[in-house]
PDB file of C-alpha atoms and ligand atoms in Angstrom:
ATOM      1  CA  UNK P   1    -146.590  88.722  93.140  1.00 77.00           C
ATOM      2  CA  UNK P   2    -145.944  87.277  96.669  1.00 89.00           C
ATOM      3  CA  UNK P   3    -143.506  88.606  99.584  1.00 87.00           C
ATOM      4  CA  UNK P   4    -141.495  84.913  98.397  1.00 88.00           C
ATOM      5  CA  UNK P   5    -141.694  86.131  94.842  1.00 89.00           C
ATOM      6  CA  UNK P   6    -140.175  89.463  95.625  1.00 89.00           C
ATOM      7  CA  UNK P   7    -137.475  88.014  97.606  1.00 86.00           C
ATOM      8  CA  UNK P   8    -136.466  85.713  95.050  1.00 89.00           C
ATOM      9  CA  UNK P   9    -136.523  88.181  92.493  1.00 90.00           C
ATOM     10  CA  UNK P  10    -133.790  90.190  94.720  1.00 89.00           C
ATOM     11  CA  UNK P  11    -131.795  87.713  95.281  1.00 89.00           C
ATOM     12  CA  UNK P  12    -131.269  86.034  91.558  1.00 91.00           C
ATOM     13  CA  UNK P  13    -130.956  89.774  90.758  1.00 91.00           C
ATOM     14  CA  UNK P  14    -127.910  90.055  93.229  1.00 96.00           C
ATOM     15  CA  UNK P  15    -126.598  86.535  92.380  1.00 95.00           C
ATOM     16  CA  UNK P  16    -126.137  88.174  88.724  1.00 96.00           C
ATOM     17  CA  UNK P  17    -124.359  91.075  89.993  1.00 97.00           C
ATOM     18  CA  UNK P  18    -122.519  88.870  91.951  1.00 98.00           C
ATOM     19  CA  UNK P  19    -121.134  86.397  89.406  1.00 98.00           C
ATOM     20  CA  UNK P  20    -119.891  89.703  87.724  1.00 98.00           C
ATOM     21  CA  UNK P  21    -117.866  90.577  90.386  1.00 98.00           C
ATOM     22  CA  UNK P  22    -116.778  87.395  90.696  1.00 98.00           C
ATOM     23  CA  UNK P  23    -115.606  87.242  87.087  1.00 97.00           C
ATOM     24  CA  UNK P  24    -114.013  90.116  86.738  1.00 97.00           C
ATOM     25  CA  UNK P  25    -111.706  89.355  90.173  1.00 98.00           C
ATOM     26  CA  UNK P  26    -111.123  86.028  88.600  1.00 97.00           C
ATOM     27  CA  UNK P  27    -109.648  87.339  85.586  1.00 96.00           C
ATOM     28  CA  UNK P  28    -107.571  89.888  87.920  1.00 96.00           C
ATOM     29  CA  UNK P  29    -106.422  87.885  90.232  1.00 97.00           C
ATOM     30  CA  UNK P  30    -107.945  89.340  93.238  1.00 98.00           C
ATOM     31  CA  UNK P  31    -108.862  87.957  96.209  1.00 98.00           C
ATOM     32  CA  UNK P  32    -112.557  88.979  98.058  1.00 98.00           C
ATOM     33  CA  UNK P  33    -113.271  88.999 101.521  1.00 98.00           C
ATOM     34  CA  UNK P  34    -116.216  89.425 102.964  1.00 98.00           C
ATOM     35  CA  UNK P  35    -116.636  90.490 106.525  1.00 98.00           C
ATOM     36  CA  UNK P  36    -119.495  89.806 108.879  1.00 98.00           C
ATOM     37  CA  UNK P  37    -120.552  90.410 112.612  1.00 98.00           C
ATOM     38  CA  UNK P  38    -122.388  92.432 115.151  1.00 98.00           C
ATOM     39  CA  UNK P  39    -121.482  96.033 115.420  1.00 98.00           C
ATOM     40  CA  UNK P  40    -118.730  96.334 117.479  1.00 98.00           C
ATOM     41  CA  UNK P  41    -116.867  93.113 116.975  1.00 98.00           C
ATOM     42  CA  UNK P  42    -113.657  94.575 115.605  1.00 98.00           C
ATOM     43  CA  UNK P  43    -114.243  93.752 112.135  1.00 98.00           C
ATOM     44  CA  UNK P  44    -112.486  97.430 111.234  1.00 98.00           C
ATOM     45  CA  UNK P  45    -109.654  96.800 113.733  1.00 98.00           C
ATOM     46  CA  UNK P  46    -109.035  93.711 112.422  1.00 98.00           C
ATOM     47  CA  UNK P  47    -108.930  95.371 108.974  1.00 98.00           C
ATOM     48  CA  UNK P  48    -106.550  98.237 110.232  1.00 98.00           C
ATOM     49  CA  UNK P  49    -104.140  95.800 111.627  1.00 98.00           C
ATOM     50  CA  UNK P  50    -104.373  93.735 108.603  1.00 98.00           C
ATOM     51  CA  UNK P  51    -102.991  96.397 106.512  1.00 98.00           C
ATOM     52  CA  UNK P  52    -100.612  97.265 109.184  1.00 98.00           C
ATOM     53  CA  UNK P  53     -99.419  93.907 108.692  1.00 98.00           C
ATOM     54  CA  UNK P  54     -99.845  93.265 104.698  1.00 98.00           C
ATOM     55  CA  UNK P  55     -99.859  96.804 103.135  1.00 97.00           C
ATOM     56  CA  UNK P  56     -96.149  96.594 102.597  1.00 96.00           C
ATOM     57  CA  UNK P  57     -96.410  93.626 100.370  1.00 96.00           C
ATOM     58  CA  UNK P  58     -99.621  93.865  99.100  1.00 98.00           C
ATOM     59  CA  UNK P  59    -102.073  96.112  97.176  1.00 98.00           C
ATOM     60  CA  UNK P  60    -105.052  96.264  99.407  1.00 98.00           C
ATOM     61  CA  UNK P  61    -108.324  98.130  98.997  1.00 98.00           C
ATOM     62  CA  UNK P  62    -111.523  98.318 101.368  1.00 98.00           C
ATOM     63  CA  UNK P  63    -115.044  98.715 100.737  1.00 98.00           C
ATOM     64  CA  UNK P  64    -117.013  99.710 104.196  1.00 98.00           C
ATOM     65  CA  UNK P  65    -121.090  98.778 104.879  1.00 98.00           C
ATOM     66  CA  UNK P  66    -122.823 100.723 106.990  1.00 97.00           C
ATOM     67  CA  UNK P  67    -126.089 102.657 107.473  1.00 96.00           C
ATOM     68  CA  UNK P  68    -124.569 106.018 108.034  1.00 96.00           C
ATOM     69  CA  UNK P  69    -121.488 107.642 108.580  1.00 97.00           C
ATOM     70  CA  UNK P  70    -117.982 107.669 106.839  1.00 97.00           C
ATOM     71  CA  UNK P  71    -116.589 106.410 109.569  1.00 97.00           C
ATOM     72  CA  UNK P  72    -115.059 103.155 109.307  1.00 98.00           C
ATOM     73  CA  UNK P  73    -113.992 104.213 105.346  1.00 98.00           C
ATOM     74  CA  UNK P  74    -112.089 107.522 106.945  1.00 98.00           C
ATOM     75  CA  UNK P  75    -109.921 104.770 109.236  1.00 98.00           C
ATOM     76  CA  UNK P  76    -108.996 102.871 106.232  1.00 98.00           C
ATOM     77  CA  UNK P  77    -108.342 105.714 104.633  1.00 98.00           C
ATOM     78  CA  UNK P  78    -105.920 106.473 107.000  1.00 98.00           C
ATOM     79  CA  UNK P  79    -103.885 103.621 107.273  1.00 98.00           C
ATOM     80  CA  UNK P  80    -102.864 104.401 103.848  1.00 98.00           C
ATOM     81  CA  UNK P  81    -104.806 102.419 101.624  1.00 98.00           C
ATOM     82  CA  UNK P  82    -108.233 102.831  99.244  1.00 98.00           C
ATOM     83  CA  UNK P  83    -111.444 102.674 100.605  1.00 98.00           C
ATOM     84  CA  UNK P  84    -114.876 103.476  99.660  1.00 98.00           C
ATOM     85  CA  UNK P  85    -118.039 103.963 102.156  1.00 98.00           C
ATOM     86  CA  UNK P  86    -121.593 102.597 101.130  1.00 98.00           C
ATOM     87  CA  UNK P  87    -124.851 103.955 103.235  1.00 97.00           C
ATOM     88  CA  UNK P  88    -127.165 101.867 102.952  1.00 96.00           C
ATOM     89  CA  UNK P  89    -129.621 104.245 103.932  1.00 92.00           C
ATOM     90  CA  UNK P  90    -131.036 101.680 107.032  1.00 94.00           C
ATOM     91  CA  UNK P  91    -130.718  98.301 104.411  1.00 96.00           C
ATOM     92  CA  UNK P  92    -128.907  95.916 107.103  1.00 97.00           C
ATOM     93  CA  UNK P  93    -126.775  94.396 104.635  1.00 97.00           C
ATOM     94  CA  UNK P  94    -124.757  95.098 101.716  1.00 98.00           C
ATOM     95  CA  UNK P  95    -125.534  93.924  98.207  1.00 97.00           C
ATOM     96  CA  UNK P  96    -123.426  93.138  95.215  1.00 98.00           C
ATOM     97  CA  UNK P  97    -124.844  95.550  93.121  1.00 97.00           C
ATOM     98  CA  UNK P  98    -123.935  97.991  95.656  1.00 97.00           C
ATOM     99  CA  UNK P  99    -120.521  96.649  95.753  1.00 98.00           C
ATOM    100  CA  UNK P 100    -120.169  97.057  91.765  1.00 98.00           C
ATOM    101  CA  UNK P 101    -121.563 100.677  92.066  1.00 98.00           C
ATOM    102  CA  UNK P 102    -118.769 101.485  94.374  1.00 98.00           C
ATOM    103  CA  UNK P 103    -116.109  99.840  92.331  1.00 98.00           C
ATOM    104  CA  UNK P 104    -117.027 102.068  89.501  1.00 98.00           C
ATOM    105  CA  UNK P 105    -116.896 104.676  91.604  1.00 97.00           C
ATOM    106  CA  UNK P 106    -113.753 104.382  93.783  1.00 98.00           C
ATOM    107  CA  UNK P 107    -112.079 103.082  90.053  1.00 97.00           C
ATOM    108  CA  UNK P 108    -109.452 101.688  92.921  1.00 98.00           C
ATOM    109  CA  UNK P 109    -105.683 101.272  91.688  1.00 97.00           C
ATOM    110  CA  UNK P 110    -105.141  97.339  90.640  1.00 97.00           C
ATOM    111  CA  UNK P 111    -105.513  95.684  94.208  1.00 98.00           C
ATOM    112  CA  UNK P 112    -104.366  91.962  95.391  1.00 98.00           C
ATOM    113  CA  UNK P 113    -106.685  91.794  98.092  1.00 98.00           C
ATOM    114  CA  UNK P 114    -110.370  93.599  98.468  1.00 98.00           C
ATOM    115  CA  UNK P 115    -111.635  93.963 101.931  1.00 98.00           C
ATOM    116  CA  UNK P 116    -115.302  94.197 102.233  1.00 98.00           C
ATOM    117  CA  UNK P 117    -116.722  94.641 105.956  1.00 98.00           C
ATOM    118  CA  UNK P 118    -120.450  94.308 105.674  1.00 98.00           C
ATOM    119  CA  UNK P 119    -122.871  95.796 107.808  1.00 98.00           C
ATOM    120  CA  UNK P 120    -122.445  94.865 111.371  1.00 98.00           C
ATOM    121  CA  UNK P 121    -125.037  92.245 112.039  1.00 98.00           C
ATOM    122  CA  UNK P 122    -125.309  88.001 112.066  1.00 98.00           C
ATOM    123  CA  UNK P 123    -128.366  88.112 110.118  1.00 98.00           C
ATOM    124  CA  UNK P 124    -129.534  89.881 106.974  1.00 96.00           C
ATOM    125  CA  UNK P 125    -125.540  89.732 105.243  1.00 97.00           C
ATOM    126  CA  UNK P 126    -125.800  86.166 105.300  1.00 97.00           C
ATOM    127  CA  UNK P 127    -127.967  85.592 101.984  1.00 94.00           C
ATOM    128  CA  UNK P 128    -126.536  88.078 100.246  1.00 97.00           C
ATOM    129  CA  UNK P 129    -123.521  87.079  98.051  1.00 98.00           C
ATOM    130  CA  UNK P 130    -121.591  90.305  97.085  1.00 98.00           C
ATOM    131  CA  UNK P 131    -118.834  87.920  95.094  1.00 98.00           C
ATOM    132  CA  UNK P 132    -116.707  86.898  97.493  1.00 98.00           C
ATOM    133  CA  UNK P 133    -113.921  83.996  97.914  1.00 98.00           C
ATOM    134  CA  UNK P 134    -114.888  83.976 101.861  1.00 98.00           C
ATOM    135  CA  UNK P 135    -117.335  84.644 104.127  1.00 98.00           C
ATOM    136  CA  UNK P 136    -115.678  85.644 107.358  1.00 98.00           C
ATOM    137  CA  UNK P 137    -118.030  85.227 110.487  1.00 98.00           C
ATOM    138  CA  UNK P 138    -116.288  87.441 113.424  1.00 98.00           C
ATOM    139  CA  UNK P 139    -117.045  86.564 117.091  1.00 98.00           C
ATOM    140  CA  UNK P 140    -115.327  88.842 119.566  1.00 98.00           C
ATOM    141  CA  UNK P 141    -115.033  87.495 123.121  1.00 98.00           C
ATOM    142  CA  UNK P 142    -117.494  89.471 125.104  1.00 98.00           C
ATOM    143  CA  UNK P 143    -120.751  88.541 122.942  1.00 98.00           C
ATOM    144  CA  UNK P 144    -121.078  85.097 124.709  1.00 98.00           C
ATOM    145  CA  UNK P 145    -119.583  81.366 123.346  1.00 98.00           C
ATOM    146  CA  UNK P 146    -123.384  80.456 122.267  1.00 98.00           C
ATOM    147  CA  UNK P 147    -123.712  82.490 119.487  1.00 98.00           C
ATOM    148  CA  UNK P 148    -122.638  79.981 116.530  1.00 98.00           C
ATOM    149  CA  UNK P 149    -125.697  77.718 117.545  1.00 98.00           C
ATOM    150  CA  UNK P 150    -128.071  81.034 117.866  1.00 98.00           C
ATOM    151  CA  UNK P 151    -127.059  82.203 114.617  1.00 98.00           C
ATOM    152  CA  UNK P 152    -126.237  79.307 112.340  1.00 98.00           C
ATOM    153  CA  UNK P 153    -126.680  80.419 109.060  1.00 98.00           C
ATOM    154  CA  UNK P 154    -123.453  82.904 109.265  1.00 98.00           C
ATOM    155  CA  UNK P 155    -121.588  80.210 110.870  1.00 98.00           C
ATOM    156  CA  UNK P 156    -122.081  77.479 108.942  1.00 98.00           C
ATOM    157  CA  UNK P 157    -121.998  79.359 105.405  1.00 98.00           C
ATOM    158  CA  UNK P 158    -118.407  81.142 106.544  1.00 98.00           C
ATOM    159  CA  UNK P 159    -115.388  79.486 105.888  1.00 98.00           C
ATOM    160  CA  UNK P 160    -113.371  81.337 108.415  1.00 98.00           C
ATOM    161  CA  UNK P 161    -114.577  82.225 112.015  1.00 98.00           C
ATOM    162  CA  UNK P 162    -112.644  84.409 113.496  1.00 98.00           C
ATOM    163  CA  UNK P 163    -113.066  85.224 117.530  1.00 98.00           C
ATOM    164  CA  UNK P 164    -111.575  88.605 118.472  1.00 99.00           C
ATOM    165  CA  UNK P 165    -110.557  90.569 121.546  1.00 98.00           C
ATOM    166  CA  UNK P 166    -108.839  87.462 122.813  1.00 98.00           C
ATOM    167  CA  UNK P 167    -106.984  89.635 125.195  1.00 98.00           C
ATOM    168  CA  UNK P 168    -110.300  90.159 127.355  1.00 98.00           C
ATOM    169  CA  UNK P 169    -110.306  86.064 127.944  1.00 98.00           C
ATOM    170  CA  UNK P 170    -109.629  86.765 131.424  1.00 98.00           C
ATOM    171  CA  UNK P 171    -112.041  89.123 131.908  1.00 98.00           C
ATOM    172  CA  UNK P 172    -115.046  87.502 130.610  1.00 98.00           C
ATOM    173  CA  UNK P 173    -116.933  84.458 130.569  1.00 97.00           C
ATOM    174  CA  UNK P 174    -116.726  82.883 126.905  1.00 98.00           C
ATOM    175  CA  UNK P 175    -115.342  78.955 126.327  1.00 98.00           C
ATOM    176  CA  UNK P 176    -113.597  79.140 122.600  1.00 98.00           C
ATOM    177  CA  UNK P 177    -114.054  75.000 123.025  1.00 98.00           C
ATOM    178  CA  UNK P 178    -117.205  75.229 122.964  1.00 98.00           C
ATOM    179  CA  UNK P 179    -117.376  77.831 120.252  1.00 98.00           C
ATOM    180  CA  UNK P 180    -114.832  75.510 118.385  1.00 98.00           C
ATOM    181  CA  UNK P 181    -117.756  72.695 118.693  1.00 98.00           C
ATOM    182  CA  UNK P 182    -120.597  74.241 117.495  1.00 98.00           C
ATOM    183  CA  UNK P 183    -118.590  75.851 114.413  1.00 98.00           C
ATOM    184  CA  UNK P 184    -117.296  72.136 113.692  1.00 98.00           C
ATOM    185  CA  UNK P 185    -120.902  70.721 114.091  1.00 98.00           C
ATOM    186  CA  UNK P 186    -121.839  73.423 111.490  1.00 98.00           C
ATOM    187  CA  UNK P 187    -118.938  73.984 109.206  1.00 97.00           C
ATOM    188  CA  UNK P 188    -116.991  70.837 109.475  1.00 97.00           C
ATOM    189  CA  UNK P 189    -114.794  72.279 106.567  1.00 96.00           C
ATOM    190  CA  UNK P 190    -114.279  75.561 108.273  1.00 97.00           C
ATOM    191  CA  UNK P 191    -111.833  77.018 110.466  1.00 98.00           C
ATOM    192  CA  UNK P 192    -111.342  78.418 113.497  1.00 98.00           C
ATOM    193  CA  UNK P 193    -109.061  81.445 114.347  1.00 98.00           C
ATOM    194  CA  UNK P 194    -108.476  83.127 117.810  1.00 98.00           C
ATOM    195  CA  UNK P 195    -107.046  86.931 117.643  1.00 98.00           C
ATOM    196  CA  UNK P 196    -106.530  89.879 119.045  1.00 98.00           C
ATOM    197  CA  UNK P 197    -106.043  93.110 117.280  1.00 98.00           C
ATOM    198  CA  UNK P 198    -104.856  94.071 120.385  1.00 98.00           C
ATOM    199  CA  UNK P 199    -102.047  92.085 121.707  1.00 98.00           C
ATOM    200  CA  UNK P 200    -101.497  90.535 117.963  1.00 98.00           C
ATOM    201  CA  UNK P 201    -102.419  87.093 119.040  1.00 98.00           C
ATOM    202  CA  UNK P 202    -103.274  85.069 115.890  1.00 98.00           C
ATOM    203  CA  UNK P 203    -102.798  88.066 113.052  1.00 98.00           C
ATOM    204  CA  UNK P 204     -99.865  86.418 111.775  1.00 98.00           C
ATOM    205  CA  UNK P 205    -102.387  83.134 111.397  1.00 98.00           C
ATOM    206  CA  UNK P 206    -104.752  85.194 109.930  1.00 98.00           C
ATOM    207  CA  UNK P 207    -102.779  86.799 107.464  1.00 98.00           C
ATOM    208  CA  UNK P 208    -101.013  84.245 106.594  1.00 98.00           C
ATOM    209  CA  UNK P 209    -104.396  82.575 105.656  1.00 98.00           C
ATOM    210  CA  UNK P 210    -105.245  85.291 103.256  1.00 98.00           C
ATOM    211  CA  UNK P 211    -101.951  85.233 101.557  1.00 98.00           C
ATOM    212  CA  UNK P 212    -101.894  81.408 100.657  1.00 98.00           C
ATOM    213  CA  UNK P 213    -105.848  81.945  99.679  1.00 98.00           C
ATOM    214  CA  UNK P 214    -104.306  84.538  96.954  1.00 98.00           C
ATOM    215  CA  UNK P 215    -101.886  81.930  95.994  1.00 98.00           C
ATOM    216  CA  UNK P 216    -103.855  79.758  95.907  1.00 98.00           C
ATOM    217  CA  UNK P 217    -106.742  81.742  94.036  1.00 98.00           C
ATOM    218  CA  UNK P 218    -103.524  82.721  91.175  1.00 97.00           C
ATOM    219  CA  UNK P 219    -102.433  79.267  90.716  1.00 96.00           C
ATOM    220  CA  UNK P 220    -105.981  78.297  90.279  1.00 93.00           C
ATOM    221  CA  UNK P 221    -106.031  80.762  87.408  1.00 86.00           C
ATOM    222  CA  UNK P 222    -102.716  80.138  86.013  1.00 80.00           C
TER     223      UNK P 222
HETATM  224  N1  GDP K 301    -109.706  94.727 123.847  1.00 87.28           N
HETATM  225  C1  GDP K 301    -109.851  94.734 122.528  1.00 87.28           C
HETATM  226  N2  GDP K 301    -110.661  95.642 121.945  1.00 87.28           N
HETATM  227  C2  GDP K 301    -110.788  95.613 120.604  1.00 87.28           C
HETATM  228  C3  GDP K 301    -110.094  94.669 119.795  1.00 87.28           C
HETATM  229  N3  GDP K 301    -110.458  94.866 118.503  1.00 87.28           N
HETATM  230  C4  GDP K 301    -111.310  95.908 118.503  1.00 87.28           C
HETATM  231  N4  GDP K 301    -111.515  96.368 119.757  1.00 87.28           N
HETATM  232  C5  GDP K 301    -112.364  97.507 120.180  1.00 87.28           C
HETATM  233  O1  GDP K 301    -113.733  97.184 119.915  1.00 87.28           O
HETATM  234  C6  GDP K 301    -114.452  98.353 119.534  1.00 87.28           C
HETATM  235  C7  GDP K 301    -115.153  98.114 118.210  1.00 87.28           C
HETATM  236  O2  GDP K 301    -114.196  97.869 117.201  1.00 87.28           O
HETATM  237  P1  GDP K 301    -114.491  98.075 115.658  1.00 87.28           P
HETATM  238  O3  GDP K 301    -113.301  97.574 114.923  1.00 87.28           O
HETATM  239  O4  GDP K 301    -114.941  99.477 115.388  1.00 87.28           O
HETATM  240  O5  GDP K 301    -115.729  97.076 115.441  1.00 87.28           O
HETATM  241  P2  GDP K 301    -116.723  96.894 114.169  1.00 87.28           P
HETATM  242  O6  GDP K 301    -117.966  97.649 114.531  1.00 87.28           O
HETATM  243  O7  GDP K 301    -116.992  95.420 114.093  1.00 87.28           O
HETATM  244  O8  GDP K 301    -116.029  97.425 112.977  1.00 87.28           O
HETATM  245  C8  GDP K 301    -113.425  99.472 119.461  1.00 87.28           C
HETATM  246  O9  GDP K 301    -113.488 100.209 120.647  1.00 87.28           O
HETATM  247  C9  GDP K 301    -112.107  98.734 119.343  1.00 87.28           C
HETATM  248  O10 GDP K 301    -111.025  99.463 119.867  1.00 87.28           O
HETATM  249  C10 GDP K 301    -109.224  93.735 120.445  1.00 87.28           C
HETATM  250  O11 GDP K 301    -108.572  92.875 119.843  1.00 87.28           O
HETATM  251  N5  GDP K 301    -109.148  93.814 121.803  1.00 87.28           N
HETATM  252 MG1   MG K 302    -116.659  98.813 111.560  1.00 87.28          MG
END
């Protein structure tokens, strides 16, 4: 068998774990988020500040990616909600057959929304389909406006890019227009959201984007 054999293999195998999840969050209603950057982005801050913001009106639950530690989990964990670490044991991404292991593991309460930060990189989590509504690439202000074009499978497979730390602005160099270009010469159907977990710039756009994508997602389904 060749290396493109292998990798084929692996991925129709994780496409069939994914349409699982898939189905089963169909039937329940449950919106799946998928979140992907570099390490250090703020993809758990923006999770933390999510639930600050949500948790009182909806059921969420977190799964965390990441090669070692409990980390990120632990600080879900202790804004009140569910959460469930995966190691990956050095695999750069997460898969969905990971993702259902957890699930059966965690056996979560019934949850509206499921929070999945992948393993921080732009690269590997990209193929990788865990079952997800949305892709969410995250950009955070000090890793330079250029990165869309440098790493355009993320940006033009996620429906949502979201550019954090939007407080440092004046502190760095980074042009969101031209960020905002290359995302609409990628993803013409995606959008483009400017936070900070920080000053809480944006997080009423972005959660108000995940609450009319459950809406949406349970009107579909009624
Ligand atoms: N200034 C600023 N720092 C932030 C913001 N969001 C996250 N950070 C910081 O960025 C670092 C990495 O954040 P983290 O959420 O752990 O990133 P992750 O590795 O993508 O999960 C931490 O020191 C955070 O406090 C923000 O909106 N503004
Ligand atoms: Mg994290």
């Amino acid at each position: 068998m060749t290396e493109i054999d292998v990798r084929q293999r692996i991925l129709a195998a994780n496409e069939a774990a994914a349409a699982e999840v898939r189905s089963r969050y169909r039937d329940e209603g449950t919106l799946v988020i998928n979140l992907i950057s570099s390490p250090g982005s703020g993809k758990t801050t923006l999770l933390e500040k999510t639930v600050a913001r949500l948790g009182g009106r909806l059921r969420l639950a977190a799964i965390e990616g990441d090669i070692a530690t409990e980390r990120d989990a632990d600080r879900l964990r202790a804004t009140g909600i569910p959460a469930r670490q995966i190691l990956t044991g050095g695999a750069c991404h997460l898969d969905a057959r990971q993702v259902q292991g957890a699930l059966a593991e965690a056996a979560f309460p019934a949850h509206d929304i499921l929070l999945i930060e992948n393993v921080g990189n732009l690269i590997c989590p990209t193929s990788y389909d865990l079952g997800e509504d949305l892709k969410v690439a995250l950009l955070s202000v000090a890793e330079g406006d250029d990165k869309p074009f440098k790493y355009p499978a993320i940006f033009s497979r996620a429906q949502v890019t979201v550019i954090t730390k939007a407080d440092l602005l004046p502190h760095v160099t980074f042009d969101v227009a031209a960020v905002r270009q290359q995302v609409s010469v990628l993803n013409p159907q995606g959008r483009l959201l400017v936070t900070s977990a920080r000053s809480g710039e944006g997080m009423g756009e972005w959660c108000g984007l995940l609450e009319d994508l459950l809406a949406a997602k349970r009107a579909a389904r009624a």
